[in-house]
Short mmCIF file of C-alpha atoms in Angstrom, two decimals:
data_model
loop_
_atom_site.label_atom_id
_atom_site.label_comp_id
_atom_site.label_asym_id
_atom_site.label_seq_id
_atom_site.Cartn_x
_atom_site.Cartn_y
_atom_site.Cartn_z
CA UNK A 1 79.17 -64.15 27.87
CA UNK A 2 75.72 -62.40 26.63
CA UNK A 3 74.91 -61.21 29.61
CA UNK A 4 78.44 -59.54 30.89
CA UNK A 5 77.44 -56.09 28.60
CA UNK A 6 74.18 -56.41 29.81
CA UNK A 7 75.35 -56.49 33.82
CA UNK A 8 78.46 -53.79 32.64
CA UNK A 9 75.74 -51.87 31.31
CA UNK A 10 73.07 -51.74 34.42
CA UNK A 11 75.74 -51.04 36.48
CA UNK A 12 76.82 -47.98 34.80
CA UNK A 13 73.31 -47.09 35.14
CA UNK A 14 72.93 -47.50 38.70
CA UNK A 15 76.28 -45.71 38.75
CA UNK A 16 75.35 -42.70 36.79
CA UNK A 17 72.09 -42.57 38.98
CA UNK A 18 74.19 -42.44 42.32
CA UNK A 19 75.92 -39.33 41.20
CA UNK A 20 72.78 -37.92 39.57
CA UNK A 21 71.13 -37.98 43.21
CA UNK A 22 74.15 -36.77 44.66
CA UNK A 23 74.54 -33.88 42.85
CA UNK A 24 70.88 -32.93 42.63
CA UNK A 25 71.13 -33.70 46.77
CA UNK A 26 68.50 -30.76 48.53
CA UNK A 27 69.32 -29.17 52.31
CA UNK A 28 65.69 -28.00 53.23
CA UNK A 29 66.67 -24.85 55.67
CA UNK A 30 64.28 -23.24 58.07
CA UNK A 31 64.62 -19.50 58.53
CA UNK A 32 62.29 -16.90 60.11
CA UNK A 33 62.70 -13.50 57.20
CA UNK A 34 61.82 -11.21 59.80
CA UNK A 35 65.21 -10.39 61.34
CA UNK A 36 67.43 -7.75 59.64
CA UNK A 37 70.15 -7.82 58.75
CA UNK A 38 69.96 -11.33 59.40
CA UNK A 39 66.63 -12.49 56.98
CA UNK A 40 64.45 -10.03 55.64
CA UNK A 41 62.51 -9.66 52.47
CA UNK A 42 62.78 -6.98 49.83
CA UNK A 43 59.44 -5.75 47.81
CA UNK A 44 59.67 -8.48 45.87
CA UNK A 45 59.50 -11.15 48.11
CA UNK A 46 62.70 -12.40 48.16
CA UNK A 47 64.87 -13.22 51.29
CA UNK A 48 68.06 -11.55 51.71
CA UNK A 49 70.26 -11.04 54.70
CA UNK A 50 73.65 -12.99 56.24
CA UNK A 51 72.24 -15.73 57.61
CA UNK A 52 70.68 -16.12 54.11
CA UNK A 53 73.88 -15.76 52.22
CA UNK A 54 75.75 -17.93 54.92
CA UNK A 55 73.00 -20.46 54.07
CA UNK A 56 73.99 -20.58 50.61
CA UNK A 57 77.61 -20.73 50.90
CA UNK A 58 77.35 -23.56 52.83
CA UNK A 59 75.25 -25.51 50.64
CA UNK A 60 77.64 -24.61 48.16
CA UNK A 61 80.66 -25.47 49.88
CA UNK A 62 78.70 -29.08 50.72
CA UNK A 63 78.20 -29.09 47.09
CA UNK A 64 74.18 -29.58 48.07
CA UNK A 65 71.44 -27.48 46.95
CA UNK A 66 68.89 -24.99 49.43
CA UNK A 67 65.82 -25.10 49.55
CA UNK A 68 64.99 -22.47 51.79
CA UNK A 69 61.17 -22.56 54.02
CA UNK A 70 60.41 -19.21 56.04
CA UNK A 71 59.10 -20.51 59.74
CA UNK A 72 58.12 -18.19 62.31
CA UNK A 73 61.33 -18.57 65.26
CA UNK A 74 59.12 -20.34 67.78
CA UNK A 75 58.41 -22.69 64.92
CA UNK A 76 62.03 -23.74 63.65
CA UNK A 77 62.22 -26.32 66.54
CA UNK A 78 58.68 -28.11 66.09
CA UNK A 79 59.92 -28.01 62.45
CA UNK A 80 63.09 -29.74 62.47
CA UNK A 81 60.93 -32.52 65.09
CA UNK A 82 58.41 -33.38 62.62
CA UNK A 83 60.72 -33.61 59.66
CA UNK A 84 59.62 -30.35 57.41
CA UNK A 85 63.04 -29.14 57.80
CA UNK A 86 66.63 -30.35 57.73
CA UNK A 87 67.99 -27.34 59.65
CA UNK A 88 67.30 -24.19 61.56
CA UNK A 89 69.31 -21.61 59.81
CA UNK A 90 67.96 -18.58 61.53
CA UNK A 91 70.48 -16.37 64.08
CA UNK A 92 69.67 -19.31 67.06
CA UNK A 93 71.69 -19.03 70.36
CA UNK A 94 73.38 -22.01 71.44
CA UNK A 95 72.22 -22.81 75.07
CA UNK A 96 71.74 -26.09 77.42
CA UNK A 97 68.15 -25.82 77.20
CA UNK A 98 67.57 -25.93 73.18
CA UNK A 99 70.23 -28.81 72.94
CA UNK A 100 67.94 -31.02 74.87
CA UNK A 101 65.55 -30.71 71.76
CA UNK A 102 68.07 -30.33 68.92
CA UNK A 103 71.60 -30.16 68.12
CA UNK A 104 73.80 -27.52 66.57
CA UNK A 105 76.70 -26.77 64.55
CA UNK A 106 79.58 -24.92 66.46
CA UNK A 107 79.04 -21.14 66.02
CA UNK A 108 78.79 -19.35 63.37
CA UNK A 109 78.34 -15.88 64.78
CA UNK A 110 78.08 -14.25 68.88
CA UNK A 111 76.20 -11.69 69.75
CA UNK A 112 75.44 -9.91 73.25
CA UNK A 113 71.84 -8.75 74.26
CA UNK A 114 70.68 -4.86 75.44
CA UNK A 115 67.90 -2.55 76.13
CA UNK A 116 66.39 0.27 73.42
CA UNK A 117 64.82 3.04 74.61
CA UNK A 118 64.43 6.85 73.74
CA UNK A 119 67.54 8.45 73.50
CA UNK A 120 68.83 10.18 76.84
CA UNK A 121 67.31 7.19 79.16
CA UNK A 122 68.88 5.64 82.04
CA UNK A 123 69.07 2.17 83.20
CA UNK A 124 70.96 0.70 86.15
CA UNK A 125 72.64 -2.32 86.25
CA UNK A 126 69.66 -3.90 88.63
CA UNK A 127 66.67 -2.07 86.14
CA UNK A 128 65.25 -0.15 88.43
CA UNK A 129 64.35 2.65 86.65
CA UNK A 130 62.36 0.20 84.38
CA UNK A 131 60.02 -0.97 87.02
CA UNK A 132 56.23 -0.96 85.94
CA UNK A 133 57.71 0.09 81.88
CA UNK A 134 56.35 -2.34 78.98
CA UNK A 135 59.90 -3.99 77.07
CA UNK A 136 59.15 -5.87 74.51
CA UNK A 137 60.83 -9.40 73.63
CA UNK A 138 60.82 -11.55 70.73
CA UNK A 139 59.05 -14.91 71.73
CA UNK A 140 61.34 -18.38 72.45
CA UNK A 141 64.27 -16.28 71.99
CA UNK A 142 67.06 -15.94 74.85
CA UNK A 143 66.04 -12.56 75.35
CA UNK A 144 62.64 -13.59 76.28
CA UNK A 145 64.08 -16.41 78.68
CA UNK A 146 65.83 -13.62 80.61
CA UNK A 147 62.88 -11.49 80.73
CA UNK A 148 61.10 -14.06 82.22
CA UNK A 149 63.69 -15.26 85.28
CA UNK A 150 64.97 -11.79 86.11
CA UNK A 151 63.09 -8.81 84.45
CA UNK A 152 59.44 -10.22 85.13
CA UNK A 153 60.03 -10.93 89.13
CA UNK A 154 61.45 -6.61 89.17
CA UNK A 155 58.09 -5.24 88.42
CA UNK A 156 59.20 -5.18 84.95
CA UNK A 157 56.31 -5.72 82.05
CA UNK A 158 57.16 -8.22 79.41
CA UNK A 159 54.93 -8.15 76.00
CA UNK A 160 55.89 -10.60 73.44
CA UNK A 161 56.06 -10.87 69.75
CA UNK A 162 56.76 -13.06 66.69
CA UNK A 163 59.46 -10.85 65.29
CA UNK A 164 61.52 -7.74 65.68
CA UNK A 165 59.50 -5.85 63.21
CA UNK A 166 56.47 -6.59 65.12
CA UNK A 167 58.30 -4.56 68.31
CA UNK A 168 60.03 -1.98 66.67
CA UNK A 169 56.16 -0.92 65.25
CA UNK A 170 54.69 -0.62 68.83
CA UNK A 171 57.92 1.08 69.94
CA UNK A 172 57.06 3.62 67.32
CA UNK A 173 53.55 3.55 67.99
CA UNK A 174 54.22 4.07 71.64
CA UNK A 175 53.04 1.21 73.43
CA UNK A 176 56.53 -0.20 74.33
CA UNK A 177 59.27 1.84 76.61
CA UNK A 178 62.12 -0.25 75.70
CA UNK A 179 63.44 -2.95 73.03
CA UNK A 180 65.33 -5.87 74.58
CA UNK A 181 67.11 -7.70 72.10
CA UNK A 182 70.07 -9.00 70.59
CA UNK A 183 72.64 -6.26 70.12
CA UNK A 184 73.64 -6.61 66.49
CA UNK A 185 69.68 -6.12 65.23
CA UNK A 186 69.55 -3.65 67.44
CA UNK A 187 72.60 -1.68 66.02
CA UNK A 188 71.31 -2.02 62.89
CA UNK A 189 67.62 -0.89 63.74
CA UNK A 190 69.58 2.37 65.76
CA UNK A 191 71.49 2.84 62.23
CA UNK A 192 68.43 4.00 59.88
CA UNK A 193 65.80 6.57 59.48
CA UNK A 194 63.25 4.83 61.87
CA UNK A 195 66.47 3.94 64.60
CA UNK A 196 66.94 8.07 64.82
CA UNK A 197 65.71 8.98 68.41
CA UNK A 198 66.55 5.84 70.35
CA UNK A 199 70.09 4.95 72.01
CA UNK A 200 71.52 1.39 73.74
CA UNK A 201 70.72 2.05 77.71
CA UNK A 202 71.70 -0.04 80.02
CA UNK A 203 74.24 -2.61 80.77
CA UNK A 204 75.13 -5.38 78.25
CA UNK A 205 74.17 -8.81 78.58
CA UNK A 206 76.82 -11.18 77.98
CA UNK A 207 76.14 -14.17 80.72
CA UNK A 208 76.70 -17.70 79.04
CA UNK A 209 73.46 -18.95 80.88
CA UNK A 210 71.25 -16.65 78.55
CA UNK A 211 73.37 -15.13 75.74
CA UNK A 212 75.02 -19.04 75.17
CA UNK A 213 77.62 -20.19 73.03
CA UNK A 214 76.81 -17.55 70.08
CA UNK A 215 74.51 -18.95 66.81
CA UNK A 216 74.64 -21.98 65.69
CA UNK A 217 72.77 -24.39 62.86
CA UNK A 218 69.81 -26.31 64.55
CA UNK A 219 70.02 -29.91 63.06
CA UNK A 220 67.28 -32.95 64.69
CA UNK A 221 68.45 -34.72 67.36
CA UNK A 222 71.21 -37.38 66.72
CA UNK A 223 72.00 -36.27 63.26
CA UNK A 224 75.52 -36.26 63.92
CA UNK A 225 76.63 -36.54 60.05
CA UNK A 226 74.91 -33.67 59.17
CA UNK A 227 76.10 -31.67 61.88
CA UNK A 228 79.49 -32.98 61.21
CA UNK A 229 79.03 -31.81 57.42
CA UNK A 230 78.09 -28.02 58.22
CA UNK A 231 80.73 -27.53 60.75
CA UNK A 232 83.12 -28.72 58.13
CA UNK A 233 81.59 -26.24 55.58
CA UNK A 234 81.58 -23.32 58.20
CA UNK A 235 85.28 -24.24 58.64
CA UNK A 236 85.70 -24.21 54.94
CA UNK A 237 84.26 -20.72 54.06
CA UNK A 238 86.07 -19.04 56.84
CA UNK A 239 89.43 -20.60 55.47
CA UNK A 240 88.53 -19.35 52.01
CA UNK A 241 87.65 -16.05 53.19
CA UNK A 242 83.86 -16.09 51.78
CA UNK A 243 82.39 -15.99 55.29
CA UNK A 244 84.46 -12.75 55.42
CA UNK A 245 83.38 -11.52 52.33
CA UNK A 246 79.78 -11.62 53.60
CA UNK A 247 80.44 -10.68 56.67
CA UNK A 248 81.87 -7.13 55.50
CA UNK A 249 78.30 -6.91 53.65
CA UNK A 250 76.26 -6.25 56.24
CA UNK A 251 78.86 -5.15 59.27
CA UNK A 252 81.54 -3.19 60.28
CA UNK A 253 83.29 -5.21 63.09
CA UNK A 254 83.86 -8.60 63.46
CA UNK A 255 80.93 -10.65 64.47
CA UNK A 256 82.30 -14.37 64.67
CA UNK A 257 83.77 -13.37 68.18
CA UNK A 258 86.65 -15.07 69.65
#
């Protein structure tokens, strides 16, 4: 009869323990803070952007908390393999070829891709006007892919980079004619002082085979739960308008696409 308190007792304790870890539970989230208005930094160091705040109101919808690590993009993959990450976080396209490494989340935004240059410029639909230019690319990125199988072969020079910010400097500097990126960035480079001189040129790439399924959340391979648990949460912030509100932050039209 002693000992009944004594088990009654432990158990609570294990019990209380349980919920402790649960609540105190951590989502480690990879993010490269080099992509406005997606992840950026201000002067004081600190990351801000949407995929930032979508980052947090998933963990809070999952009732989990972030703890946020800033990879470089070509990193987030490697990353998640070796375990220093739970998730990729970061404005990555969907496509056949990354899901043979990770797996994603359903969408969470779509975006098309396009060409920068100096405002009046021309570009056909087969880029030959751009035949022996430098465009610049963000490394690993689906713009980079494309530049590879179809700009490369037309004469076209490809220099890559770690980050946007690295390309919009040497467009400014002059050593790049053209930016080929992911249109929203792009809009929102065109929108401010350092954008003023430049114009989209060009057709718009929307093909699924390079612009994919739209961004998703890169999660290791065969962690279905988890991916099961942020499509639930994506699900539950655009239901309680909160993805919205965040949304209407940083953009003026509707980037979750159809």
């Amino acid at each position: 009869m002693k000992q009944f308190p004594l088990i009654t007792g432990l158990a609570l304790s294990l019990l209380a323990s349980t919920s402790l870890f649960a609540a105190e539970k951590t989502l480690r989230i990879g993010i490269e803070a080099a992509y406005p208005p997606f992840a950026s930094k201000t002067d004081k160091g600190e990351i801000v952007g949407f995929d930032y705040d979508i980052g947090n109101a998933l963990c809070a919808q999952m009732k989990v908390k972030c703890e946020w690590t800033e990879v470089e993009f070509d990193g987030l993959i490697p990353s998640l393999k070796v375990k220093k990450i739970d998730a990729a976080l970061s404005s990555m396209t969907i496509n056949e070829d990354r899901k043979k490494s990770v797996d994603f989340t359903h969408k969470y935004y779509f975006t098309s891709s396009r060409f920068v240059m100096k405002d009046g410029a021309v570009v056909d639909d087969q880029y030959a006007s751009l035949k022996g230019k430098t465009v610049g690319v963000q490394r690993a990125t689906t713009t980079d892919r494309y530049a590879t199988e179809v700009l490369e072969p037309k004469g076209i020079v490809i220099k890559r980079y770690g980050n946007n910010e690295e390309i919009y400097m040497d467009l400014a500097a002059g050593r790049l004619d053209a930016v080929f990126a992911d249109t929203i960035p792009l809009a929102d480079f065109l929108s401010m002082p350092r954008g003023q001189g430049y114009a989209f040129v060009g057709p718009e790439l929307k093909d699924p085979k390079y612009v994919g399924e739209g961004a998703g959340i890169a999660v290791r391979k065969g962690n279905t739960a988890l991916v099961g648990e942020l499509n639930a949460a994506i699900d539950g912030i655009r239901a309680s308008g909160e993805y919205q509100k965040i949304s209407d932050k940083y953009f003026k039209s509707d980037i979750y696409g159809d």
